[in-house]
Amino acid sequence: MLYRSTRSGLTASDLEAVLQGLAPDGGLYIDPTLAERPFDRKKCLTLTEKGMMGMILHHLLPSFEDMDALVEKAYEGKFENDRISPLVKCGDDYIMELFHGPTSAFKDVALSVLPHLVTAARRQLGKKDDILILTATSGDTGKAALEGFHDVDGTGIIVFYPEGGVSKVQYMQMATQSGKNVRVCAVRGNFDDCQRGVKKAFTALNDSRLSSANSINIGRLAPQVCYYFSAYSQLLALGEIEPDEMIDFVVPTGNFGDILAGYFAKLMGLPVGKLVCAANDNNVLSDFINTGVYDVHRPFIRTESPSMDILVSSNLERLLYLASGCDCEKVKGWMKELSSNGSYTVDAETLSNIRETFSAGFACQSESDAACKKAWDKGYLCDPHTSVALAVLEKLGRSERKTVVLSTASPYKFPMAVLRSVGGDCTGDEFEQMETLEKISGVKVPKNLSGLRSREILHRDVIDKDAVPAYVEKILREGM
Ligand SMILES: *Cc1c(COP(=O)(O)O)cnc(C)c1O
């Protein structure tokens, strides 16, 4: 029993953890022994990207049979090029592009694998019922999860997104999704309401058929560890770093999944210096890392980086667990304060453990726009989430270490915001804006996005924010 809930002594095997998503006590599954279990980092860094992925997933999820074959199958024909996460140079920094998958967002890296993990876990555990995947999305997870799970036997998927809270392109991507086992539903509320609704459905319905495609699921987090190793190995191959040299990462952060995977990489021995948490105007996380006080009492701001418009970041709970010395009573207390008072304060030791590795800053819209323009002046076109990361790097200042900025979405997913930042012509609809961007940048519009224009809208459900559990219950009862 490798996995434990962050909120009690509850344990689960890796297979069960992937299938359940959220632990029955509302906690998240984590392996408290990750830092102690030996991992051959040197060997890992010599492998191909898919080889690394297989080795890392096998380490994190050891009961899954034949992980290498699973990985091969998961990525077959999915990404634009052979390399899943290419590293490009922008001035003195490196940008790791994670958006060359089927939906042009970094979530494709993990959500290409997750359906294969879920079906393998279902098979190995001898489950007969179909698994119903619940997903709350701030814009990108939804489409990436739909792309991964549509028409996968033995599974169904429901995606909940905030009505009016995603970009036009993100909306089109989800609302046009075909597949016999998919539902897409707008919620009158913001992302936090969607996430709360999904968590409520889990605990209220307590149905073993439910699982999650959000980064609360360890099967979603595990594949994300790989690109930190990949970045390091690419820097080694370029001769930019010496073996064992520490490097920093700057991560545009929302639900704290991506950056937490970087922490897992560090616990597995990758020489990571700082992990810089970059937030947008919804700067709860950066305030927390700088002060130890998590406080959601602030307006929810809709920004041009909607996938980071989040006030309650689920995965922080896993970091709290590790940083407090695996003290599930403490974590449970903080989470209780968060849900009843909207805030909590961690003790000095926990905060100091966090700050040993993490630093944080935020960028408001104008700072982020300026960073986008500055990168463009150096010849690099980036999306508004990556712009936030670049702006925060600029604000905090560079360390003496090499820095890799994670680029989490294609600029074509947010053509209006990008055109505005670089001073381009914003007239026309999203698709005309994509074409304008293509003309000025010379980078081709990804086919998955240009093809959206002619697709039919298939999903029109809209529900109140309190109606998520009832919506799920009805589908469990009556089928898709
Ligand atoms: C989801 C997302 C993020 C935030 O990632 P988390 O793992 O939720 O912190 C950042 N940028 C983009 C484009 C995303 O889709």
mmCIF file of C-alpha atoms and ligand atoms in Angstrom, residues 99 104-107 137-141 170 191 215 220-221 224 227 251-261 277-278 285 305-310 313-315 383-386 406-410 413-414, ligand 1:
data_model
loop_
_atom_site.group_PDB
_atom_site.id
_atom_site.type_symbol
_atom_site.label_atom_id
_atom_site.label_comp_id
_atom_site.label_asym_id
_atom_site.label_seq_id
_atom_site.Cartn_x
_atom_site.Cartn_y
_atom_site.Cartn_z
ATOM 1 C CA PHE A 99 1.709 22.380 -25.899
ATOM 2 C CA SER A 104 -2.491 22.563 -27.621
ATOM 3 C CA ALA A 105 -2.155 22.716 -23.823
ATOM 4 C CA PHE A 106 0.318 21.067 -21.447
ATOM 5 C CA LYS A 107 -2.439 18.909 -19.981
ATOM 6 C CA THR A 137 -11.913 22.642 -15.762
ATOM 7 C CA SER A 138 -10.703 26.214 -15.866
ATOM 8 C CA GLY A 139 -10.436 25.757 -19.625
ATOM 9 C CA ASP A 140 -7.708 23.359 -20.700
ATOM 10 C CA THR A 141 -8.136 20.200 -18.636
ATOM 11 C CA GLN A 170 -11.577 26.753 -25.160
ATOM 12 C CA PHE A 191 -13.742 27.312 -11.501
ATOM 13 C CA SER A 215 -4.642 16.690 -10.912
ATOM 14 C CA ARG A 220 -2.667 12.769 -13.714
ATOM 15 C CA LEU A 221 0.242 14.139 -11.719
ATOM 16 C CA GLN A 224 3.986 15.475 -15.450
ATOM 17 C CA TYR A 227 9.170 16.815 -18.481
ATOM 18 C CA VAL A 251 5.837 27.506 -13.516
ATOM 19 C CA PRO A 252 2.613 29.342 -14.388
ATOM 20 C CA THR A 253 0.421 27.984 -11.631
ATOM 21 C CA GLY A 254 -3.279 27.454 -10.993
ATOM 22 C CA ASN A 255 -4.268 24.249 -9.250
ATOM 23 C CA PHE A 256 -0.634 23.624 -8.195
ATOM 24 C CA GLY A 257 -0.390 20.320 -10.084
ATOM 25 C CA ASP A 258 2.260 21.202 -12.607
ATOM 26 C CA ILE A 259 4.664 22.736 -10.102
ATOM 27 C CA LEU A 260 4.096 19.922 -7.600
ATOM 28 C CA ALA A 261 5.248 17.440 -10.247
ATOM 29 C CA CYS A 277 5.342 29.634 -8.510
ATOM 30 C CA ALA A 278 4.003 32.276 -10.898
ATOM 31 C CA LEU A 285 -0.727 31.057 -3.872
ATOM 32 C CA SER A 305 -4.826 33.607 -18.386
ATOM 33 C CA PRO A 306 -8.090 31.843 -17.434
ATOM 34 C CA SER A 307 -6.498 28.471 -16.689
ATOM 35 C CA MET A 308 -4.856 30.121 -13.694
ATOM 36 C CA ASP A 309 -8.006 31.865 -12.437
ATOM 37 C CA ILE A 310 -8.253 29.729 -9.317
ATOM 38 C CA SER A 313 -5.593 25.183 -5.394
ATOM 39 C CA SER A 314 -6.173 21.521 -4.660
ATOM 40 C CA ASN A 315 -2.671 20.183 -4.964
ATOM 41 C CA ASP A 383 0.625 32.511 -24.729
ATOM 42 C CA PRO A 384 -0.781 34.622 -21.831
ATOM 43 C CA HIS A 385 -0.058 31.937 -19.188
ATOM 44 C CA THR A 386 3.573 31.668 -20.216
ATOM 45 C CA LEU A 406 7.375 26.082 -18.581
ATOM 46 C CA SER A 407 5.195 27.133 -21.500
ATOM 47 C CA THR A 408 1.784 25.672 -20.893
ATOM 48 C CA ALA A 409 -0.338 26.569 -23.921
ATOM 49 C CA SER A 410 -0.093 27.469 -27.582
ATOM 50 C CA LYS A 413 -5.452 29.213 -28.004
ATOM 51 C CA PHE A 414 -5.666 32.859 -26.907
HETATM 52 C C1 LIG B 1 -3.869 24.231 -16.198
HETATM 53 C C2 LIG B 1 -3.005 25.294 -16.718
HETATM 54 C C3 LIG B 1 -2.115 25.982 -15.888
HETATM 55 C C4 LIG B 1 -2.027 25.712 -14.407
HETATM 56 O O1 LIG B 1 -1.535 24.423 -14.115
HETATM 57 P P1 LIG B 1 -1.816 23.789 -12.660
HETATM 58 O O2 LIG B 1 -1.285 22.407 -12.734
HETATM 59 O O3 LIG B 1 -3.300 23.815 -12.493
HETATM 60 O O4 LIG B 1 -1.125 24.648 -11.683
HETATM 61 C C5 LIG B 1 -1.294 26.945 -16.456
HETATM 62 N N1 LIG B 1 -1.373 27.236 -17.760
HETATM 63 C C6 LIG B 1 -2.222 26.607 -18.592
HETATM 64 C C7 LIG B 1 -2.274 26.995 -20.026
HETATM 65 C C8 LIG B 1 -3.058 25.606 -18.102
HETATM 66 O O5 LIG B 1 -3.894 24.985 -18.939
#
